[in-house]
């Protein structure tokens, strides 16, 4: 216990020190929200990765989908690495950095407002962000609380409060730059932790091949009827339910393309030349962390005798990973707690900065308070940051007490609404001049209404299989559906509505046509052909 407490206190001290040390670099709105658009590739890549992966992944998703799909769950981690990390950097990174700088937009709602010339769009997007980031934040607390209870025997309420207070101190003090530096340190802890945990768990199960053989022999059928008796199904290439597996890959991988807390990382990167390096770093980080988490979760069935079960005999998914970790050496459990704490706090800090800055800059400023100087904006952002944390803590406690949704489902509702609303409009907004304002509104409306309906369906209309597709009852699959639907909704409505003003859209896209001069060391150009 002494070892675990010392590691925890050391982590708290370093985190708070960094927040206070960089407080002078958060003296304006631009510095607080975007660190003056001067963050390098290593800090940006680690900030992207640590924001992406949290207790939701390690405790909720890895446990649930490892149990459901076996080793095939590793596909989710690989999808996160290459679809959720590499491709956004390559496809969105450069254009996002250039156009947002050209339009002078610091947030995603501000981008929509300026790209589609609509203040109403900006307000609508800011409300969607503020409302649907809250359930995601609540899911972070609950995932962490289970590990703290396992490691320290501390009641989950104290875990939630401690995490909230720690995050509030360093984010309020140091803003985005302090968050990015802490993300880098926390990312290193995550890398070391996940490798060590996997090595020890495999060793405890007789090594890799013995663990695989044991998993291949699992053939139980639980109360929910999720398990097939087919031999070796949990070590097969695509697992027992390939279609549901695909839905998880889409939601958790493609979703990052439309999440404001992820896209904002491209706003803040120092220059375009850092994007390629950041893409490589971010992808390697995701392969190790996401691939490792899901691979670890795939061995959950080897611990089926100690995993918690509900009143109906169904497995409590959020208990799987904590039970896998029981019995490990104290120093390793301490490292695991730091791993998940690092992942959760880095994600939480990004969420609260995104939510509070969005509500201040895109909703309150110019609409509720007509005139706000920079100092007042910064004060309101910090106040709202605290408000957001308090609200999410209350929801986390209520959710835990009532047991309404598992961690993964709670995250699915949030990701489905946010990424479903923003992914297609943002992508088309960067690449296609023909995208229209009504198309964006149509996509916003469809995604939010569909995800709200999904919540109502699961809470109050459980006997709906006769008139509603069963596969879409899952918030995970519903979220994936809203994202894919946006790629159809936006172009169809755009073609059915009036073309946007040509002069206006040409001005938005003119940033891509500007001529810049660079050193030969950065771009050879035609130098090789003209040297002689």
Coordinates of C-alpha atoms in Angstrom, one line a residue:
X1 CA 0.0 0.0 0.0
X2 CA 2.9 2.4 0.8
X3 CA 4.3 1.9 -2.7
X4 CA 1.0 2.6 -4.3
X5 CA 0.4 5.7 -2.2
X6 CA 3.9 7.1 -2.9
X7 CA 3.5 6.6 -6.6
X8 CA 0.1 8.3 -6.5
X9 CA 1.3 11.3 -4.5
X10 CA 4.3 11.8 -6.7
X11 CA 2.0 11.8 -9.8
X12 CA -0.3 14.4 -8.2
X13 CA 2.7 16.6 -7.2
X14 CA 4.2 16.5 -10.7
X15 CA 0.8 17.2 -12.4
X16 CA 0.0 20.2 -10.2
X17 CA 3.6 21.6 -10.5
X18 CA 3.4 21.6 -14.3
X19 CA 0.0 23.3 -14.2
X20 CA 1.3 26.1 -11.9
X21 CA 4.6 26.4 -13.7
X22 CA 3.0 27.1 -17.1
X23 CA 0.3 29.5 -15.7
X24 CA 2.1 32.4 -17.3
X25 CA 1.5 30.8 -20.7
X26 CA -2.2 30.9 -20.2
X27 CA -2.7 34.6 -19.8
X28 CA -4.9 35.1 -22.9
X29 CA -7.7 33.2 -24.6
X30 CA -5.5 32.2 -27.5
X31 CA -2.8 30.9 -25.2
X32 CA -5.2 29.2 -22.8
X33 CA -7.2 27.4 -25.5
X34 CA -4.6 26.8 -28.2
X35 CA -1.2 27.5 -26.6
X36 CA -0.7 30.3 -29.2
X37 CA -0.8 27.6 -32.0
X38 CA 2.8 26.8 -31.1
X39 CA 2.8 23.2 -29.9
X40 CA 5.4 20.8 -31.4
X41 CA 4.8 17.4 -33.0
X42 CA 5.7 15.3 -30.0
X43 CA 3.5 17.1 -27.5
X44 CA 0.6 17.3 -30.1
X45 CA 0.9 13.6 -30.9
X46 CA 0.9 12.5 -27.3
X47 CA -2.0 15.0 -26.5
X48 CA -3.9 13.4 -29.4
X49 CA -3.3 9.9 -28.1
X50 CA -3.9 10.5 -24.5
X51 CA -7.1 12.3 -25.2
X52 CA -8.2 9.4 -27.4
X53 CA -7.5 6.6 -24.9
X54 CA -8.9 6.8 -21.3
X55 CA -10.4 4.6 -18.6
X56 CA -13.3 4.2 -21.0
X57 CA -11.0 2.2 -23.3
X58 CA -9.0 0.4 -20.7
X59 CA -11.7 -0.6 -18.3
X60 CA -15.0 -0.3 -20.3
X61 CA -14.2 -1.1 -23.9
X62 CA -11.3 -3.5 -23.4
X63 CA -13.3 -5.5 -20.9
X64 CA -16.6 -5.6 -22.7
X65 CA -15.3 -6.2 -26.2
X66 CA -12.5 -8.5 -25.2
X67 CA -15.1 -10.7 -23.5
X68 CA -17.5 -10.6 -26.5
X69 CA -15.0 -11.0 -29.3
X70 CA -11.9 -12.7 -27.8
X71 CA -8.6 -12.0 -29.5
X72 CA -10.5 -10.5 -32.5
X73 CA -11.0 -7.4 -30.3
X74 CA -7.4 -6.5 -31.2
X75 CA -8.8 -5.4 -34.5
X76 CA -10.5 -2.5 -32.7
X77 CA -7.1 -1.4 -31.4
X78 CA -5.6 -1.6 -34.8
X79 CA -8.5 0.3 -36.3
X80 CA -8.0 3.0 -33.7
X81 CA -4.3 3.2 -34.7
X82 CA -4.6 3.4 -38.4
X83 CA -8.2 4.7 -39.1
X84 CA -8.5 6.8 -35.9
X85 CA -4.9 8.1 -35.6
X86 CA -2.9 7.9 -38.8
X87 CA -5.6 8.8 -41.4
X88 CA -6.9 11.9 -39.6
X89 CA -3.4 13.3 -39.3
X90 CA -2.8 12.7 -43.0
X91 CA -6.2 13.7 -44.4
X92 CA -7.4 16.3 -42.0
X93 CA -4.3 17.6 -40.2
X94 CA -2.9 19.9 -42.9
X95 CA -6.2 21.3 -44.2
X96 CA -7.5 21.8 -40.7
X97 CA -4.5 23.8 -39.6
X98 CA -4.5 26.0 -42.7
X99 CA -8.2 26.7 -43.0
X100 CA -8.9 27.3 -39.3
X101 CA -5.9 29.7 -39.2
X102 CA -7.3 31.5 -42.3
X103 CA -10.8 31.7 -40.8
X104 CA -9.4 32.7 -37.4
X105 CA -11.5 30.0 -35.7
X106 CA -10.3 28.6 -32.4
X107 CA -13.1 26.0 -31.9
X108 CA -15.1 23.6 -34.1
X109 CA -18.4 25.6 -33.7
X110 CA -16.5 28.7 -34.7
X111 CA -15.3 26.9 -37.8
X112 CA -18.8 25.9 -38.8
X113 CA -20.0 29.5 -38.2
X114 CA -17.3 31.0 -40.4
X115 CA -17.1 28.3 -43.0
X116 CA -20.9 28.3 -43.6
X117 CA -21.4 32.0 -42.7
X118 CA -24.0 31.2 -40.0
X119 CA -23.9 32.4 -36.4
X120 CA -26.8 30.0 -35.7
X121 CA -24.7 27.0 -36.7
X122 CA -22.0 28.1 -34.3
X123 CA -24.5 28.3 -31.4
X124 CA -26.1 25.0 -32.3
X125 CA -22.8 23.2 -32.5
X126 CA -21.6 24.7 -29.2
X127 CA -24.8 23.4 -27.4
X128 CA -24.3 19.9 -28.9
X129 CA -20.7 19.8 -27.6
X130 CA -21.6 21.0 -24.2
X131 CA -24.6 18.6 -23.7
X132 CA -23.0 15.5 -25.2
X133 CA -19.5 15.8 -23.7
X134 CA -21.0 15.5 -20.3
X135 CA -21.9 11.7 -20.5
X136 CA -18.5 11.0 -21.9
X137 CA -16.8 12.8 -19.0
X138 CA -19.0 10.9 -16.5
X139 CA -17.9 7.6 -18.0
X140 CA -14.3 8.5 -17.3
X141 CA -14.9 8.8 -13.6
X142 CA -16.7 5.6 -13.3
X143 CA -14.0 3.6 -15.1
X144 CA -11.3 5.0 -12.9
X145 CA -13.3 4.4 -9.7
X146 CA -13.3 0.6 -10.1
X147 CA -9.6 0.5 -10.3
X148 CA -9.1 2.7 -7.3
X149 CA -11.5 0.6 -5.3
X150 CA -9.6 -2.5 -6.3
X151 CA -6.2 -1.0 -5.5
X152 CA -6.9 1.1 -2.4
X153 CA -10.3 0.1 -1.1
X154 CA -11.4 3.7 -1.5
X155 CA -15.1 4.5 -2.0
X156 CA -15.7 5.6 -5.6
X157 CA -17.1 9.0 -4.6
X158 CA -13.7 10.0 -3.2
X159 CA -12.0 8.7 -6.4
X160 CA -14.2 10.9 -8.5
X161 CA -13.8 14.0 -6.4
X162 CA -10.0 13.6 -6.2
X163 CA -9.7 13.2 -10.0
X164 CA -12.0 16.2 -10.6
X165 CA -10.0 18.4 -8.2
X166 CA -6.6 17.4 -9.6
X167 CA -7.8 18.1 -13.2
X168 CA -9.4 21.4 -12.2
X169 CA -6.2 22.7 -10.5
X170 CA -3.8 22.2 -13.4
X171 CA -6.1 23.0 -16.3
X172 CA -7.5 26.2 -14.7
X173 CA -3.9 27.3 -13.9
X174 CA -2.0 26.3 -17.0
X175 CA -4.5 25.9 -19.8
X176 CA -3.7 23.9 -23.0
X177 CA 0.1 24.1 -22.9
X178 CA 0.2 22.6 -19.3
X179 CA -2.3 20.0 -20.5
X180 CA -0.1 19.1 -23.4
X181 CA 3.1 18.8 -21.3
X182 CA 1.2 16.7 -18.7
X183 CA -0.2 14.6 -21.6
X184 CA 3.4 13.8 -22.7
X185 CA 4.4 12.6 -19.3
X186 CA 1.1 10.7 -18.8
X187 CA 1.6 9.1 -22.3
X188 CA 5.0 7.7 -21.3
X189 CA 3.4 6.2 -18.1
X190 CA 0.7 4.6 -20.3
X191 CA 3.2 3.1 -22.7
X192 CA 5.3 1.6 -19.9
X193 CA 2.2 0.4 -18.0
X194 CA 0.4 -1.4 -20.7
X195 CA 3.5 -3.3 -21.8
X196 CA 4.3 -4.4 -18.3
X197 CA 0.7 -5.5 -17.5
X198 CA 0.4 -7.6 -20.7
X199 CA 3.7 -9.3 -20.0
X200 CA 2.8 -10.2 -16.4
X201 CA -0.8 -11.4 -17.3
X202 CA 0.5 -13.7 -20.0
X203 CA 3.2 -15.0 -17.7
X204 CA 0.6 -15.8 -15.1
X205 CA -1.4 -17.8 -17.6
X206 CA 1.6 -19.9 -18.7
X207 CA 2.9 -17.7 -21.5
X208 CA 1.3 -16.6 -24.8
X209 CA 0.6 -20.0 -26.4
X210 CA -0.9 -21.5 -23.2
X211 CA -3.1 -18.4 -22.7
X212 CA -4.3 -18.7 -26.3
X213 CA -5.0 -22.5 -26.0
X214 CA -6.9 -21.9 -22.8
X215 CA -9.0 -19.2 -24.4
X216 CA -9.7 -21.4 -27.4
X217 CA -11.2 -24.0 -25.1
X218 CA -13.7 -21.6 -23.6
X219 CA -17.2 -22.5 -24.8
X220 CA -19.7 -21.4 -22.1
X221 CA -23.0 -19.7 -22.8
X222 CA -23.9 -16.9 -20.4
X223 CA -27.3 -15.6 -19.3
X224 CA -27.4 -13.0 -22.0
X225 CA -26.8 -15.7 -24.7
X226 CA -23.8 -14.0 -26.1
X227 CA -21.4 -16.9 -26.2
X228 CA -21.4 -19.6 -28.8
X229 CA -20.3 -23.1 -28.1
X230 CA -18.2 -23.3 -31.3
X231 CA -14.7 -24.4 -30.3
X232 CA -12.0 -21.8 -30.7
X233 CA -14.4 -19.0 -31.6
X234 CA -12.7 -16.6 -29.1
X235 CA -9.3 -17.0 -30.8
X236 CA -10.7 -16.9 -34.4
X237 CA -9.8 -14.2 -36.9
X238 CA -13.0 -12.2 -36.6
X239 CA -14.5 -13.6 -33.4
X240 CA -18.1 -14.8 -32.8
X241 CA -19.9 -11.6 -34.1
X242 CA -18.0 -10.0 -37.0
X243 CA -20.8 -7.5 -37.8
X244 CA -20.9 -6.1 -34.3
X245 CA -17.1 -6.0 -34.2
X246 CA -17.2 -3.8 -37.4
X247 CA -19.6 -1.4 -35.6
X248 CA -17.2 -1.0 -32.7
X249 CA -14.2 -0.4 -35.1
X250 CA -16.2 2.3 -37.0
X251 CA -17.4 4.0 -33.8
X252 CA -14.1 4.1 -32.0
X253 CA -11.9 4.7 -35.1
X254 CA -13.9 6.9 -37.5
X255 CA -15.4 8.8 -34.6
X256 CA -12.2 10.7 -33.9
X257 CA -12.5 12.5 -37.2
X258 CA -15.5 14.5 -35.9
X259 CA -14.8 14.9 -32.2
X260 CA -14.0 18.5 -31.3
X261 CA -11.5 17.6 -28.5
X262 CA -9.5 15.6 -31.1
X263 CA -9.7 17.9 -34.0
X264 CA -8.6 20.9 -31.8
X265 CA -5.1 19.3 -31.6
X266 CA -4.6 20.2 -35.3
X267 CA -5.5 23.8 -34.6
X268 CA -2.7 24.1 -32.0
X269 CA 0.2 22.4 -33.8
X270 CA 3.1 24.8 -34.5
X271 CA 3.4 24.4 -38.2
X272 CA 2.4 22.3 -41.2
X273 CA 5.8 20.5 -41.4
X274 CA 5.2 19.0 -38.0
X275 CA 2.1 17.1 -39.1
X276 CA 3.9 14.2 -40.8
X277 CA 6.1 13.6 -37.8
X278 CA 3.1 13.8 -35.5
X279 CA 1.2 11.3 -37.6
X280 CA 3.9 8.7 -37.1
X281 CA 4.3 9.3 -33.4
X282 CA 0.5 9.2 -32.8
X283 CA 0.1 6.0 -34.8
X284 CA 2.8 4.1 -33.0
X285 CA 1.4 5.3 -29.6
X286 CA -2.1 4.1 -30.6
X287 CA -0.8 0.7 -31.8
X288 CA 0.8 0.0 -28.4
X289 CA -1.9 1.5 -26.2
X290 CA -5.1 0.6 -28.0
X291 CA -3.8 -2.7 -29.4
X292 CA -2.5 -3.6 -26.0
X293 CA -5.7 -2.7 -24.1
X294 CA -7.9 -4.8 -26.4
X295 CA -5.5 -7.6 -26.5
X296 CA -5.4 -7.7 -22.7
X297 CA -9.2 -7.6 -22.5
X298 CA -9.4 -10.6 -24.8
X299 CA -8.2 -12.8 -22.0
X300 CA -11.0 -11.8 -19.7
X301 CA -12.8 -15.1 -20.1
X302 CA -9.9 -16.9 -18.4
X303 CA -11.0 -15.1 -15.3
X304 CA -14.7 -15.9 -15.7
X305 CA -15.0 -17.6 -12.3
X306 CA -14.1 -14.3 -10.5
X307 CA -15.8 -11.7 -12.7
X308 CA -18.8 -10.0 -11.2
X309 CA -22.3 -10.9 -12.5
X310 CA -25.5 -9.1 -12.2
X311 CA -28.8 -10.2 -10.7
X312 CA -29.8 -11.9 -14.0
X313 CA -26.5 -13.7 -14.3
X314 CA -25.1 -11.4 -17.0
X315 CA -21.4 -10.4 -16.7
X316 CA -20.7 -6.9 -15.4
X317 CA -18.3 -5.8 -18.1
X318 CA -16.7 -3.0 -16.2
X319 CA -15.5 -5.5 -13.6
X320 CA -13.5 -7.7 -16.0
X321 CA -10.2 -5.7 -16.3
X322 CA -10.0 -5.0 -12.5
X323 CA -10.5 -8.7 -11.8
X324 CA -7.8 -9.6 -14.3
X325 CA -5.4 -7.3 -12.4
X326 CA -6.1 -8.6 -8.9
X327 CA -3.3 -10.5 -7.4
X328 CA -0.6 -8.7 -9.4
X329 CA 2.4 -7.3 -7.5
X330 CA 1.8 -4.0 -5.6
X331 CA 4.2 -2.0 -7.6
X332 CA 2.6 -3.1 -10.8
X333 CA -0.9 -2.4 -9.5
X334 CA 0.4 1.1 -8.6
X335 CA 1.7 1.5 -12.1
X336 CA -1.6 0.4 -13.6
X337 CA -3.5 2.9 -11.4
X338 CA -1.2 5.6 -12.7
X339 CA -1.7 4.3 -16.3
X340 CA -5.5 4.6 -16.1
X341 CA -5.3 7.8 -14.1
X342 CA -3.0 9.3 -16.7
X343 CA -5.3 8.3 -19.5
X344 CA -8.4 9.5 -17.8
X345 CA -7.1 12.9 -16.6
X346 CA -5.5 13.7 -20.0
X347 CA -8.9 13.0 -21.7
X348 CA -10.8 14.8 -19.0
X349 CA -8.7 17.9 -19.3
X350 CA -9.1 18.1 -23.0
X351 CA -12.9 17.6 -22.7
X352 CA -13.3 20.4 -20.1
X353 CA -11.2 22.9 -22.1
X354 CA -13.2 22.1 -25.2
X355 CA -16.5 22.4 -23.6
X356 CA -15.9 25.6 -21.5
X357 CA -14.1 27.4 -24.3
X358 CA -16.8 26.5 -26.8
X359 CA -19.6 27.6 -24.6
X360 CA -17.8 30.9 -23.9
X361 CA -16.5 31.8 -27.3
X362 CA -19.4 30.5 -29.4
X363 CA -22.5 30.9 -27.2
X364 CA -22.0 33.4 -24.5
X365 CA -19.8 35.9 -26.3
X366 CA -21.8 38.1 -28.7
X367 CA -25.1 36.5 -27.8
X368 CA -25.6 36.6 -24.1
X369 CA -22.9 39.1 -23.3
X370 CA -22.4 41.4 -26.2
X371 CA -19.0 42.8 -25.4
X372 CA -16.3 40.8 -23.7
X373 CA -12.7 41.7 -23.6
X374 CA -10.0 39.0 -23.6
X375 CA -9.6 39.0 -19.8
X376 CA -13.3 38.5 -19.2
X377 CA -13.5 35.7 -21.7
X378 CA -10.6 33.9 -20.0
X379 CA -12.3 34.3 -16.6
X380 CA -15.6 32.9 -17.9
X381 CA -13.8 29.9 -19.6
X382 CA -12.2 29.1 -16.2
X383 CA -15.5 29.4 -14.3
X384 CA -17.3 27.2 -16.9
X385 CA -14.5 24.7 -16.7
X386 CA -15.3 24.2 -13.0
X387 CA -19.0 24.1 -13.7
X388 CA -18.6 21.4 -16.3
X389 CA -16.5 19.3 -14.0
X390 CA -19.0 19.6 -11.2
X391 CA -22.0 18.6 -13.4
X392 CA -20.1 15.6 -14.8
X393 CA -19.2 14.5 -11.3
X394 CA -22.9 14.6 -10.2
X395 CA -23.9 12.6 -13.3
X396 CA -21.1 10.1 -12.7
X397 CA -22.3 9.5 -9.2
X398 CA -25.9 9.1 -10.2
X399 CA -25.0 6.8 -13.1
X400 CA -22.9 4.6 -10.8
X401 CA -25.6 4.4 -8.1
X402 CA -28.4 3.6 -10.6
X403 CA -26.4 1.5 -12.9
X404 CA -28.2 2.9 -16.0
X405 CA -25.6 2.1 -18.6
X406 CA -22.2 0.4 -18.8
X407 CA -19.2 2.6 -19.5
X408 CA -19.0 1.6 -23.1
X409 CA -22.7 2.4 -23.8
X410 CA -22.4 5.8 -22.1
X411 CA -19.4 6.7 -24.2
X412 CA -21.2 5.4 -27.3
X413 CA -24.1 7.8 -26.8
X414 CA -21.7 10.7 -26.5
X415 CA -19.4 9.7 -29.4
X416 CA -22.4 8.9 -31.6
X417 CA -24.0 12.3 -31.2
X418 CA -20.9 14.3 -31.4
X419 CA -19.0 12.5 -34.2
X420 CA -22.3 11.8 -36.0
X421 CA -23.2 15.5 -36.0
X422 CA -19.7 16.9 -36.9
X423 CA -17.7 14.3 -38.9
X424 CA -19.3 14.6 -42.3
X425 CA -20.0 18.4 -42.2
X426 CA -16.4 19.1 -41.0
X427 CA -14.9 16.8 -43.7
X428 CA -17.0 18.2 -46.5
X429 CA -16.4 21.7 -45.2
X430 CA -12.7 21.3 -45.6
X431 CA -12.7 19.6 -49.0
X432 CA -16.0 20.5 -50.9
X433 CA -17.2 24.0 -51.8
X434 CA -20.7 22.8 -52.6
X435 CA -21.6 21.8 -49.0
X436 CA -24.4 24.0 -47.7
X437 CA -25.7 25.3 -44.4
X438 CA -29.0 23.4 -44.6
X439 CA -27.1 20.2 -45.1
X440 CA -25.1 20.8 -41.9
X441 CA -28.3 21.6 -40.0
X442 CA -29.9 18.4 -41.4
X443 CA -27.0 16.3 -40.2
X444 CA -26.9 17.9 -36.8
X445 CA -30.6 17.2 -36.3
X446 CA -30.5 13.6 -37.5
X447 CA -27.6 12.6 -35.4
X448 CA -28.7 14.2 -32.1
X449 CA -32.3 13.0 -32.5
X450 CA -31.3 9.5 -33.4
X451 CA -29.0 9.1 -30.4
X452 CA -31.5 10.6 -28.0
X453 CA -34.1 8.2 -29.4
X454 CA -31.6 5.4 -28.8
X455 CA -31.3 6.3 -25.2
X456 CA -35.1 6.4 -24.8
X457 CA -35.4 3.1 -26.6
X458 CA -33.0 1.3 -24.2
X459 CA -34.5 2.9 -21.1
X460 CA -38.3 2.7 -21.8
X461 CA -39.0 0.7 -24.9
X462 CA -37.2 -2.5 -24.4
X463 CA -39.7 -4.6 -26.3
X464 CA -39.2 -2.9 -29.7
X465 CA -37.5 -5.7 -31.7
X466 CA -40.7 -6.1 -33.8
X467 CA -40.5 -2.6 -35.3
X468 CA -36.9 -1.4 -34.8
X469 CA -33.7 -3.1 -36.0
X470 CA -32.2 -5.0 -33.1
X471 CA -28.6 -4.2 -34.2
X472 CA -29.2 -0.4 -33.9
X473 CA -30.5 -0.7 -30.3
X474 CA -26.9 -0.8 -29.1
X475 CA -25.5 2.8 -28.6
X476 CA -22.3 1.6 -30.2
X477 CA -23.9 0.5 -33.4
X478 CA -26.2 3.4 -33.4
X479 CA -23.3 5.8 -33.1
X480 CA -21.5 4.1 -36.0
X481 CA -24.7 4.4 -38.1
X482 CA -25.0 8.1 -37.5
X483 CA -21.4 8.7 -38.6
X484 CA -21.8 6.8 -41.9
X485 CA -25.3 8.3 -42.5
X486 CA -23.7 11.8 -42.5
X487 CA -21.7 11.0 -45.6
X488 CA -25.0 10.6 -47.4
X489 CA -27.1 13.2 -45.7
X490 CA -24.7 16.2 -46.3
X491 CA -24.2 15.7 -50.1
X492 CA -27.9 14.8 -50.7
X493 CA -29.2 17.9 -48.9
X494 CA -26.5 20.1 -50.4
X495 CA -27.5 19.1 -54.0
X496 CA -31.2 19.7 -53.1
X497 CA -30.6 23.2 -51.7
X498 CA -29.2 26.5 -53.2
X499 CA -25.5 26.7 -53.9
X500 CA -23.5 28.7 -51.4
X501 CA -22.2 32.1 -52.5
X502 CA -19.3 31.5 -54.8
X503 CA -17.3 34.5 -53.7
X504 CA -17.7 33.5 -50.1
X505 CA -16.6 29.9 -50.6
X506 CA -13.7 30.9 -52.9
X507 CA -12.4 33.1 -50.1
X508 CA -12.7 30.3 -47.6
X509 CA -10.7 28.0 -49.9
X510 CA -8.2 30.6 -51.0
X511 CA -5.9 29.6 -48.1
X512 CA -5.0 26.4 -50.0
X513 CA -3.9 28.4 -53.1
X514 CA -1.5 30.8 -51.3
X515 CA 2.1 30.6 -52.5
X516 CA 4.8 30.2 -49.8
X517 CA 8.6 30.0 -49.9
X518 CA 10.5 27.4 -48.0
X519 CA 14.1 26.4 -47.6
X520 CA 15.6 23.7 -49.9
X521 CA 16.3 21.6 -46.8
X522 CA 12.5 21.5 -46.2
X523 CA 11.3 20.9 -49.8
X524 CA 13.6 20.1 -52.8
X525 CA 11.0 21.0 -55.3
X526 CA 12.6 20.9 -58.8
X527 CA 16.1 21.5 -57.4
X528 CA 17.4 18.1 -58.6
X529 CA 16.2 18.8 -62.2
X530 CA 17.7 22.3 -62.4
X531 CA 21.0 21.7 -60.5
X532 CA 23.0 21.0 -63.6

